[in-house]
mmCIF file of C-alpha atoms in Angstrom:
data_model
loop_
_atom_site.group_PDB
_atom_site.id
_atom_site.type_symbol
_atom_site.label_atom_id
_atom_site.label_comp_id
_atom_site.label_asym_id
_atom_site.label_seq_id
_atom_site.Cartn_x
_atom_site.Cartn_y
_atom_site.Cartn_z
ATOM 1 C CA MET A 1 33.986 6.798 -27.233
ATOM 2 C CA SER A 2 30.728 5.940 -29.277
ATOM 3 C CA THR A 3 27.524 7.680 -29.687
ATOM 4 C CA LYS A 4 24.105 6.215 -28.882
ATOM 5 C CA SER A 5 20.648 7.970 -28.893
ATOM 6 C CA ILE A 6 18.401 8.414 -26.307
ATOM 7 C CA ARG A 7 14.826 8.718 -27.003
ATOM 8 C CA ILE A 8 12.669 9.967 -23.823
ATOM 9 C CA LYS A 9 9.161 10.623 -23.961
ATOM 10 C CA ARG A 10 8.894 14.705 -22.629
ATOM 11 C CA TYR A 11 5.660 15.814 -20.492
ATOM 12 C CA LEU A 12 6.147 19.998 -19.891
ATOM 13 C CA PRO A 13 2.494 20.543 -18.910
ATOM 14 C CA GLU A 14 2.754 24.820 -18.447
ATOM 15 C CA GLN A 15 3.987 24.062 -23.056
ATOM 16 C CA ALA A 16 2.185 21.394 -24.247
ATOM 17 C CA ASP A 17 -1.053 18.857 -23.150
ATOM 18 C CA GLU A 18 0.253 16.415 -24.438
ATOM 19 C CA ALA A 19 2.865 14.343 -24.106
ATOM 20 C CA TYR A 20 5.803 13.740 -27.052
ATOM 21 C CA TRP A 21 9.225 12.003 -28.038
ATOM 22 C CA GLN A 22 12.919 13.787 -28.124
ATOM 23 C CA ARG A 23 15.553 11.986 -29.176
ATOM 24 C CA TYR A 24 19.519 12.672 -27.866
ATOM 25 C CA GLU A 25 22.931 12.224 -28.876
ATOM 26 C CA VAL A 26 24.865 11.266 -25.518
ATOM 27 C CA PRO A 27 28.871 9.929 -25.532
ATOM 28 C CA VAL A 28 29.139 6.808 -24.144
ATOM 29 C CA ASP A 29 31.513 4.286 -23.153
ATOM 30 C CA ASP A 30 31.432 0.755 -21.512
ATOM 31 C CA SER A 31 30.557 2.617 -18.211
ATOM 32 C CA THR A 32 28.372 5.578 -18.907
ATOM 33 C CA SER A 33 25.134 4.531 -16.956
ATOM 34 C CA LEU A 34 21.500 5.858 -17.847
ATOM 35 C CA LEU A 35 21.717 8.322 -15.610
ATOM 36 C CA ASP A 36 25.136 9.559 -16.523
ATOM 37 C CA ALA A 37 23.592 9.897 -20.394
ATOM 38 C CA LEU A 38 20.661 11.962 -18.165
ATOM 39 C CA THR A 39 23.227 13.316 -16.537
ATOM 40 C CA HIS A 40 25.348 14.707 -20.149
ATOM 41 C CA ILE A 41 21.817 15.570 -21.469
ATOM 42 C CA LYS A 42 20.490 17.871 -18.226
ATOM 43 C CA GLU A 43 23.840 19.782 -18.566
ATOM 44 C CA THR A 44 25.179 19.616 -21.746
ATOM 45 C CA LEU A 45 21.935 19.782 -23.678
ATOM 46 C CA ASP A 46 19.050 20.957 -22.342
ATOM 47 C CA SER A 47 18.440 22.175 -18.962
ATOM 48 C CA SER A 48 14.948 21.516 -18.957
ATOM 49 C CA LEU A 49 14.454 17.418 -18.850
ATOM 50 C CA SER A 50 13.745 16.826 -15.324
ATOM 51 C CA TYR A 51 14.225 13.625 -13.864
ATOM 52 C CA ARG A 52 14.923 12.164 -10.109
ATOM 53 C CA TRP A 53 18.232 10.894 -8.724
ATOM 54 C CA SER A 54 19.914 11.027 -5.382
ATOM 55 C CA CYS A 55 22.499 8.467 -4.433
ATOM 56 C CA ARG A 56 23.660 7.106 -8.199
ATOM 57 C CA MET A 57 24.405 3.470 -6.493
ATOM 58 C CA ALA A 58 21.254 1.524 -5.930
ATOM 59 C CA ILE A 59 19.633 3.158 -2.126
ATOM 60 C CA CYS A 60 18.511 5.516 -2.529
ATOM 61 C CA GLY A 61 15.186 4.591 -5.723
ATOM 62 C CA SER A 62 14.942 8.178 -6.705
ATOM 63 C CA CYS A 63 15.569 6.950 -10.501
ATOM 64 C CA GLY A 64 13.528 4.816 -11.988
ATOM 65 C CA VAL A 65 12.734 4.775 -15.425
ATOM 66 C CA MET A 66 11.505 3.033 -17.786
ATOM 67 C CA VAL A 67 14.033 0.974 -20.693
ATOM 68 C CA ASN A 68 12.953 -0.377 -23.509
ATOM 69 C CA GLY A 69 9.233 -0.797 -21.341
ATOM 70 C CA MET A 70 11.251 -2.295 -18.430
ATOM 71 C CA PRO A 71 11.201 -0.675 -15.189
ATOM 72 C CA LYS A 72 14.785 0.022 -14.516
ATOM 73 C CA LEU A 73 17.057 2.072 -12.222
ATOM 74 C CA GLY A 74 18.833 4.589 -13.943
ATOM 75 C CA CYS A 75 22.172 4.023 -12.159
ATOM 76 C CA LYS A 76 22.133 0.295 -12.239
ATOM 77 C CA THR A 77 21.433 0.659 -16.349
ATOM 78 C CA PHE A 78 24.236 0.072 -18.658
ATOM 79 C CA LEU A 79 24.052 2.108 -21.702
ATOM 80 C CA ARG A 80 26.483 -0.507 -23.030
ATOM 81 C CA ASN A 81 24.563 -3.589 -22.282
ATOM 82 C CA TYR A 82 21.526 -1.403 -24.842
ATOM 83 C CA PRO A 83 21.435 -1.286 -28.625
ATOM 84 C CA ALA A 84 21.720 1.712 -30.310
ATOM 85 C CA ASP A 85 18.734 3.306 -29.769
ATOM 86 C CA ILE A 86 17.145 3.590 -26.793
ATOM 87 C CA ARG A 87 13.372 4.881 -25.329
ATOM 88 C CA ILE A 88 13.284 6.169 -22.123
ATOM 89 C CA GLU A 89 10.190 6.336 -20.073
ATOM 90 C CA PRO A 90 8.747 7.994 -16.544
ATOM 91 C CA LEU A 91 7.208 4.677 -14.942
ATOM 92 C CA ALA A 92 4.820 3.073 -16.287
ATOM 93 C CA HIS A 93 0.837 3.570 -13.742
ATOM 94 C CA PHE A 94 1.901 6.207 -11.915
ATOM 95 C CA PRO A 95 0.322 9.772 -13.164
ATOM 96 C CA VAL A 96 3.202 11.949 -14.940
ATOM 97 C CA ARG A 97 3.959 15.235 -13.229
ATOM 98 C CA ARG A 98 6.537 15.847 -15.469
ATOM 99 C CA ASP A 99 9.694 14.056 -18.405
ATOM 100 C CA LEU A 100 11.501 11.453 -16.125
ATOM 101 C CA MET A 101 9.144 12.669 -12.828
ATOM 102 C CA VAL A 102 5.658 10.570 -11.451
ATOM 103 C CA ASP A 103 3.414 11.378 -8.861
ATOM 104 C CA MET A 104 4.361 8.512 -6.709
ATOM 105 C CA GLU A 105 1.049 9.282 -3.828
ATOM 106 C CA VAL A 106 -0.378 6.144 -3.934
ATOM 107 C CA PHE A 107 2.309 4.219 -3.358
ATOM 108 C CA LEU A 108 3.612 6.203 -0.365
ATOM 109 C CA GLU A 109 0.064 6.077 0.464
ATOM 110 C CA HIS A 110 -0.259 1.850 0.891
ATOM 111 C CA LEU A 111 3.257 2.201 2.082
ATOM 112 C CA ALA A 112 1.754 3.777 5.411
ATOM 113 C CA ALA A 113 -1.220 1.842 5.564
ATOM 114 C CA VAL A 114 0.350 -1.416 6.234
ATOM 115 C CA LYS A 115 2.243 0.313 8.774
ATOM 116 C CA PRO A 116 5.220 -0.273 7.700
ATOM 117 C CA TYR A 117 7.612 0.198 11.668
ATOM 118 C CA LEU A 118 8.479 -2.402 14.389
ATOM 119 C CA ILE A 119 4.825 -2.351 16.570
ATOM 120 C CA ASP A 120 5.765 -3.723 21.165
ATOM 121 C CA THR A 121 2.168 -3.388 22.319
ATOM 122 C CA ALA A 122 5.119 -3.686 25.610
ATOM 123 C CA ALA A 123 5.206 0.558 25.292
ATOM 124 C CA GLU A 124 6.902 0.658 29.139
ATOM 125 C CA ASN A 125 9.870 -2.000 27.913
ATOM 126 C CA THR A 126 13.352 0.496 28.221
ATOM 127 C CA GLU A 127 14.859 -2.863 27.772
ATOM 128 C CA PRO A 128 17.214 -2.903 23.962
ATOM 129 C CA TYR A 129 15.593 -6.167 22.077
ATOM 130 C CA ARG A 130 16.908 -9.551 20.849
ATOM 131 C CA GLN A 131 17.369 -10.903 18.481
ATOM 132 C CA THR A 132 18.830 -14.219 17.220
ATOM 133 C CA PRO A 133 20.247 -14.552 13.359
ATOM 134 C CA THR A 134 17.630 -16.810 12.955
ATOM 135 C CA GLN A 135 14.841 -14.530 13.316
ATOM 136 C CA LEU A 136 17.062 -12.342 11.548
ATOM 137 C CA ALA A 137 17.231 -14.642 8.463
ATOM 138 C CA ARG A 138 12.855 -15.084 8.284
ATOM 139 C CA TYR A 139 13.070 -11.055 7.444
ATOM 140 C CA LYS A 140 16.223 -9.903 5.569
ATOM 141 C CA GLN A 141 15.672 -10.176 2.750
ATOM 142 C CA PHE A 142 12.228 -8.849 3.149
ATOM 143 C CA ALA A 143 14.230 -5.906 4.683
ATOM 144 C CA ASN A 144 15.402 -4.970 0.751
ATOM 145 C CA CYS A 145 13.348 -2.513 0.037
ATOM 146 C CA ILE A 146 14.380 0.019 -0.835
ATOM 147 C CA ASN A 147 10.859 1.337 -2.065
ATOM 148 C CA CYS A 148 11.887 2.975 -5.697
ATOM 149 C CA GLY A 149 8.377 1.697 -7.317
ATOM 150 C CA LEU A 150 10.064 -0.465 -9.723
ATOM 151 C CA CYS A 151 8.001 -3.485 -9.287
ATOM 152 C CA TYR A 152 4.755 -1.133 -8.710
ATOM 153 C CA SER A 153 5.898 -0.570 -12.615
ATOM 154 C CA ALA A 154 5.739 -3.989 -13.585
ATOM 155 C CA CYS A 155 2.235 -5.318 -12.184
ATOM 156 C CA PRO A 156 -0.074 -4.909 -14.084
ATOM 157 C CA GLN A 157 -2.661 -5.667 -10.754
ATOM 158 C CA PHE A 158 -1.705 -1.676 -9.782
ATOM 159 C CA GLY A 159 -2.346 -0.665 -13.668
ATOM 160 C CA LEU A 160 -5.799 -1.922 -13.389
ATOM 161 C CA ASN A 161 -6.878 -1.031 -9.759
ATOM 162 C CA PRO A 162 -4.083 1.899 -7.820
ATOM 163 C CA GLU A 163 -6.622 0.735 -4.946
ATOM 164 C CA PHE A 164 -3.996 -3.038 -4.740
ATOM 165 C CA LEU A 165 -2.107 -2.408 -1.985
ATOM 166 C CA GLY A 166 0.560 -3.494 -4.522
ATOM 167 C CA PRO A 167 4.227 -6.210 -3.770
ATOM 168 C CA ALA A 168 5.752 -3.525 -1.798
ATOM 169 C CA ALA A 169 3.230 -2.678 0.318
ATOM 170 C CA ILE A 170 2.686 -6.148 1.094
ATOM 171 C CA ALA A 171 6.824 -6.986 0.761
ATOM 172 C CA LEU A 172 7.158 -4.442 3.624
ATOM 173 C CA ALA A 173 4.394 -6.040 5.893
ATOM 174 C CA HIS A 174 5.793 -9.688 5.650
ATOM 175 C CA ARG A 175 8.829 -8.112 6.591
ATOM 176 C CA TYR A 176 7.368 -7.041 9.875
ATOM 177 C CA ASN A 177 4.422 -10.482 10.877
ATOM 178 C CA LEU A 178 8.191 -11.684 10.386
ATOM 179 C CA ASP A 179 9.994 -10.268 12.741
ATOM 180 C CA SER A 180 10.002 -11.504 15.742
ATOM 181 C CA ARG A 181 9.973 -8.365 18.193
ATOM 182 C CA ASP A 182 6.803 -6.998 17.043
ATOM 183 C CA GLN A 183 3.223 -7.789 17.343
ATOM 184 C CA GLY A 184 1.638 -5.318 15.182
ATOM 185 C CA LYS A 185 0.552 -8.421 12.613
ATOM 186 C CA ALA A 186 -3.143 -8.708 13.723
ATOM 187 C CA GLN A 187 -3.229 -4.457 12.913
ATOM 188 C CA ARG A 188 -1.212 -6.045 9.176
ATOM 189 C CA MET A 189 -3.384 -8.422 8.356
ATOM 190 C CA ALA A 190 -6.786 -6.493 7.787
ATOM 191 C CA GLU A 191 -5.544 -4.720 5.288
ATOM 192 C CA LEU A 192 -3.654 -7.515 3.528
ATOM 193 C CA ASN A 193 -6.766 -9.571 3.661
ATOM 194 C CA ARG A 194 -8.657 -7.546 1.691
ATOM 195 C CA HIS A 195 -9.640 -8.049 -1.662
ATOM 196 C CA GLU A 196 -7.444 -5.322 -2.711
ATOM 197 C CA GLY A 197 -4.129 -6.780 0.199
ATOM 198 C CA VAL A 198 -3.133 -10.167 -0.983
ATOM 199 C CA TRP A 199 -6.083 -11.573 -3.356
ATOM 200 C CA SER A 200 -5.824 -8.946 -6.260
ATOM 201 C CA CYS A 201 -2.234 -10.253 -7.094
ATOM 202 C CA THR A 202 -3.144 -12.877 -9.635
ATOM 203 C CA PHE A 203 1.501 -14.051 -9.121
ATOM 204 C CA VAL A 204 2.188 -13.318 -12.463
ATOM 205 C CA GLY A 205 5.356 -12.505 -10.909
ATOM 206 C CA PHE A 206 7.018 -9.337 -12.667
ATOM 207 C CA CYS A 207 7.977 -7.804 -9.636
ATOM 208 C CA SER A 208 10.352 -9.980 -8.562
ATOM 209 C CA GLU A 209 12.169 -9.833 -11.367
ATOM 210 C CA VAL A 210 12.150 -6.079 -11.675
ATOM 211 C CA CYS A 211 13.370 -5.940 -8.391
ATOM 212 C CA PRO A 212 17.088 -4.040 -8.033
ATOM 213 C CA LYS A 213 17.055 -5.580 -5.116
ATOM 214 C CA HIS A 214 16.160 -9.403 -4.908
ATOM 215 C CA VAL A 215 13.466 -8.789 -2.489
ATOM 216 C CA ASP A 216 10.766 -11.045 -4.626
ATOM 217 C CA PRO A 217 7.973 -9.265 -3.545
ATOM 218 C CA ALA A 218 6.625 -12.187 -5.062
ATOM 219 C CA ALA A 219 7.212 -15.045 -2.787
ATOM 220 C CA ALA A 220 5.855 -12.960 0.355
ATOM 221 C CA VAL A 221 2.788 -11.606 -1.382
ATOM 222 C CA ASN A 222 2.021 -15.398 -2.152
ATOM 223 C CA GLN A 223 3.143 -16.077 1.584
ATOM 224 C CA GLY A 224 0.923 -13.744 2.206
ATOM 225 C CA LYS A 225 -1.830 -15.533 0.880
ATOM 226 C CA VAL A 226 -1.709 -18.254 3.268
ATOM 227 C CA GLU A 227 -1.030 -16.322 6.480
ATOM 228 C CA ALA A 228 -4.578 -13.716 4.944
ATOM 229 C CA ALA A 229 -6.147 -17.676 5.150
ATOM 230 C CA LYS A 230 -4.865 -18.711 8.548
ATOM 231 C CA HIS A 231 -6.373 -14.840 9.309
ATOM 232 C CA THR A 232 -9.707 -16.083 7.877
ATOM 233 C CA LEU A 233 -9.370 -19.653 10.005
ATOM 234 C CA ILE A 234 -9.076 -17.680 12.889
ATOM 235 C CA ALA A 235 -11.067 -15.373 12.646
ATOM 236 C CA LEU A 236 -13.877 -18.008 11.668
ATOM 237 C CA PHE A 237 -12.826 -20.009 14.836
ATOM 238 C CA LYS A 238 -13.611 -16.802 16.962
ATOM 239 C CA GLY A 239 -16.742 -15.393 15.227
ATOM 240 C CA MET B 1 -12.499 2.690 12.152
ATOM 241 C CA LYS B 2 -12.036 -0.562 12.762
ATOM 242 C CA LYS B 3 -15.654 -1.668 11.833
ATOM 243 C CA SER B 4 -14.438 -0.479 8.715
ATOM 244 C CA ALA B 5 -11.297 -2.085 8.499
ATOM 245 C CA LEU B 6 -13.456 -5.445 9.197
ATOM 246 C CA ARG B 7 -16.086 -4.956 6.938
ATOM 247 C CA ARG B 8 -13.700 -4.601 4.102
ATOM 248 C CA GLN B 9 -12.219 -8.602 4.397
ATOM 249 C CA ALA B 10 -12.535 -11.290 1.871
ATOM 250 C CA TYR B 11 -12.955 -13.414 3.311
ATOM 251 C CA ASP B 12 -14.415 -15.985 0.915
ATOM 252 C CA GLU B 13 -11.289 -15.137 -0.789
ATOM 253 C CA PRO B 14 -9.106 -17.936 1.672
ATOM 254 C CA LEU B 15 -11.743 -20.715 0.215
ATOM 255 C CA TRP B 16 -11.191 -19.938 -3.523
ATOM 256 C CA TRP B 17 -8.066 -19.996 -3.440
ATOM 257 C CA GLY B 18 -7.481 -22.778 -1.674
ATOM 258 C CA LEU B 19 -10.144 -24.747 -4.425
ATOM 259 C CA PHE B 20 -7.667 -22.919 -6.614
ATOM 260 C CA SER B 21 -4.493 -24.448 -5.575
ATOM 261 C CA ALA B 22 -5.671 -27.961 -4.933
ATOM 262 C CA GLY B 23 -7.401 -27.755 -8.361
ATOM 263 C CA GLY B 24 -3.903 -27.005 -9.997
ATOM 264 C CA VAL B 25 -2.510 -30.006 -8.002
ATOM 265 C CA CYS B 26 -5.595 -32.078 -9.994
ATOM 266 C CA PHE B 27 -3.978 -30.605 -12.767
ATOM 267 C CA ALA B 28 -0.895 -31.289 -12.633
ATOM 268 C CA VAL B 29 -1.074 -34.498 -11.774
ATOM 269 C CA VAL B 30 -4.058 -35.942 -11.505
ATOM 270 C CA VAL B 31 -5.684 -35.576 -14.479
ATOM 271 C CA PRO B 32 -2.562 -35.841 -17.017
ATOM 272 C CA ALA B 33 -2.856 -39.446 -15.720
ATOM 273 C CA ALA B 34 -6.509 -40.036 -16.069
ATOM 274 C CA ILE B 35 -6.095 -38.239 -19.570
ATOM 275 C CA LEU B 36 -3.440 -41.008 -20.192
ATOM 276 C CA PHE B 37 -5.573 -44.225 -18.551
ATOM 277 C CA LEU B 38 -9.075 -42.963 -20.218
ATOM 278 C CA ALA B 39 -7.938 -41.952 -23.444
ATOM 279 C CA LEU B 40 -4.338 -43.538 -24.579
ATOM 280 C CA LEU B 41 -3.758 -46.900 -22.959
ATOM 281 C CA ILE B 42 -7.510 -48.464 -22.308
ATOM 282 C CA PRO B 43 -8.606 -47.224 -26.250
ATOM 283 C CA LEU B 44 -4.814 -48.815 -27.280
ATOM 284 C CA GLY B 45 -5.849 -51.715 -25.352
ATOM 285 C CA VAL B 46 -2.335 -51.613 -23.852
ATOM 286 C CA VAL B 47 -4.655 -51.523 -20.391
ATOM 287 C CA SER B 48 -7.678 -53.660 -20.518
ATOM 288 C CA LEU B 49 -11.157 -52.718 -18.753
ATOM 289 C CA ASP B 50 -14.494 -53.506 -19.457
ATOM 290 C CA ALA B 51 -17.848 -51.432 -18.692
ATOM 291 C CA GLU B 52 -19.161 -53.482 -16.155
ATOM 292 C CA ARG B 53 -15.363 -53.134 -14.505
ATOM 293 C CA ALA B 54 -15.498 -49.453 -15.223
ATOM 294 C CA ARG B 55 -18.889 -48.810 -13.765
ATOM 295 C CA SER B 56 -18.178 -50.643 -10.775
ATOM 296 C CA LEU B 57 -14.867 -48.636 -9.894
ATOM 297 C CA LEU B 58 -16.761 -45.014 -10.638
ATOM 298 C CA PHE B 59 -19.683 -45.070 -8.640
ATOM 299 C CA SER B 60 -17.795 -46.251 -5.668
ATOM 300 C CA LEU B 61 -16.460 -44.020 -2.767
ATOM 301 C CA PRO B 62 -13.019 -43.853 -4.278
ATOM 302 C CA GLY B 63 -15.441 -43.756 -7.980
ATOM 303 C CA ILE B 64 -16.331 -40.472 -6.038
ATOM 304 C CA LEU B 65 -12.732 -39.157 -5.170
ATOM 305 C CA PHE B 66 -11.464 -39.404 -8.389
ATOM 306 C CA VAL B 67 -14.094 -37.146 -9.510
ATOM 307 C CA GLY B 68 -13.597 -34.571 -7.556
ATOM 308 C CA ALA B 69 -10.184 -34.896 -8.271
ATOM 309 C CA VAL B 70 -10.596 -34.936 -12.202
ATOM 310 C CA VAL B 71 -13.700 -32.830 -12.783
ATOM 311 C CA CYS B 72 -14.196 -30.855 -9.558
ATOM 312 C CA LEU B 73 -11.600 -29.503 -7.879
ATOM 313 C CA PRO B 74 -10.020 -28.662 -12.141
ATOM 314 C CA LEU B 75 -13.062 -26.720 -12.391
ATOM 315 C CA PHE B 76 -13.164 -24.645 -9.457
ATOM 316 C CA HIS B 77 -8.629 -23.917 -10.748
ATOM 317 C CA ALA B 78 -10.593 -23.053 -14.175
ATOM 318 C CA ALA B 79 -13.607 -20.730 -12.554
ATOM 319 C CA HIS B 80 -10.471 -18.631 -10.956
ATOM 320 C CA ARG B 81 -8.349 -17.889 -13.824
ATOM 321 C CA ILE B 82 -11.256 -17.861 -16.515
ATOM 322 C CA ARG B 83 -12.441 -14.874 -12.723
ATOM 323 C CA HIS B 84 -9.330 -13.134 -12.190
ATOM 324 C CA GLY B 85 -8.653 -13.722 -16.533
ATOM 325 C CA LEU B 86 -11.926 -11.726 -17.200
ATOM 326 C CA PHE B 87 -10.813 -8.902 -14.807
ATOM 327 C CA ASP B 88 -7.495 -8.681 -16.735
ATOM 328 C CA LEU B 89 -9.590 -7.920 -19.639
ATOM 329 C CA ARG B 90 -11.699 -5.645 -18.364
ATOM 330 C CA LEU B 91 -14.998 -7.251 -19.189
ATOM 331 C CA GLY B 92 -17.933 -7.464 -16.753
ATOM 332 C CA ARG B 93 -18.026 -6.548 -13.269
ATOM 333 C CA ASP B 94 -15.629 -9.195 -10.516
ATOM 334 C CA LYS B 95 -19.102 -9.560 -8.225
ATOM 335 C CA PRO B 96 -21.137 -11.064 -10.935
ATOM 336 C CA ASN B 97 -18.159 -12.315 -12.329
ATOM 337 C CA LYS B 98 -17.673 -14.383 -9.047
ATOM 338 C CA TRP B 99 -21.214 -15.888 -9.595
ATOM 339 C CA LEU B 100 -20.568 -16.886 -12.947
ATOM 340 C CA THR B 101 -17.850 -19.182 -12.504
ATOM 341 C CA TYR B 102 -17.687 -20.080 -9.239
ATOM 342 C CA GLY B 103 -21.291 -20.696 -9.297
ATOM 343 C CA GLY B 104 -20.514 -22.632 -13.167
ATOM 344 C CA ALA B 105 -17.583 -24.760 -11.146
ATOM 345 C CA ALA B 106 -20.706 -25.316 -8.216
ATOM 346 C CA LEU B 107 -23.782 -26.430 -10.286
ATOM 347 C CA LEU B 108 -20.918 -29.037 -12.857
ATOM 348 C CA SER B 109 -19.404 -30.462 -9.916
ATOM 349 C CA ALA B 110 -22.857 -31.192 -8.318
ATOM 350 C CA VAL B 111 -23.435 -33.218 -11.872
ATOM 351 C CA ALA B 112 -20.891 -34.995 -11.442
ATOM 352 C CA LEU B 113 -21.447 -36.693 -8.243
ATOM 353 C CA GLY B 114 -24.924 -36.137 -8.490
ATOM 354 C CA GLY B 115 -23.559 -38.742 -11.932
ATOM 355 C CA VAL B 116 -21.997 -40.694 -9.347
ATOM 356 C CA LEU B 117 -24.575 -40.556 -6.865
ATOM 357 C CA LEU B 118 -27.310 -42.223 -8.525
ATOM 358 C CA GLY B 119 -24.738 -44.818 -10.125
ATOM 359 C CA MET B 120 -24.559 -45.609 -7.010
ATOM 360 C CA LEU B 121 -28.054 -45.851 -6.173
ATOM 361 C CA GLN B 122 -28.941 -47.893 -8.947
#
């Protein structure tokens, strides 16, 4: 078993106003994930280190951090793929609470704004919903989002303007808009067709590159632009 | 609540995005062909085109379409990129930048199309 050097950007607001870098030597083998290394640091080297984690298998979306400047899930990142020196920072574009933990409030607000749930106007309907495999296939890809926020760290437009709804929220809106059981599209389009909705996206595409679940939010945003354009045309004719 | 959501709608953006998309296609397909003919094949003498024939080709209805595809739509494509580039570089504010970029594209388009129309009237 060899060791690798991990530099972590520490921020302890009760001790210092500024963040600082701290280096740790961690034992690694071929199966050591970044999350394993952070756990090793926390348990044996420095119990003051703070980071979020839960499932250890890329489902909960808690352990997102910047690895050498790229947004990654700690549990899905293996140290064997990195050189001896590894830089770990909290997710970019979010306010840092402490060490590797960021404040995701604005992200959660954007998610809630697009009403990411089935909206059924026929509320008295007590029958179970039926859906064909073809209807399922239309939105299934966009339903794989785990709300890890990596796409927000990748998105330069969210970095410039945190009011931008952002990749995950727009992908989730698109997911429900494409669902045959849903009737809430008109409500969501009002949110998507804002300057801070789909129109803030400049199709950089980095969100889709970093997505650990291959949701392809960039495709959702740009299909959302077509939908927003249709929404505008319809609004124009209706007056 | 509903009213304020409606007030914030970006009804102009689909227009800019549509012009940007159409301009992108023209930039990729029509502009290279125009450069190939006008800047390479004709000066090299591979294709012959005298001034009289060029004038009659340009000052016609297809000439208007040609100028629209080679000048106007690419101008709006460029304007959209410059506007978003300015926002990325944090230069100016978006609203005046929109007037500047799309206004510039509209002005130059009007000059180009006006030139063709003037030629047609002569």
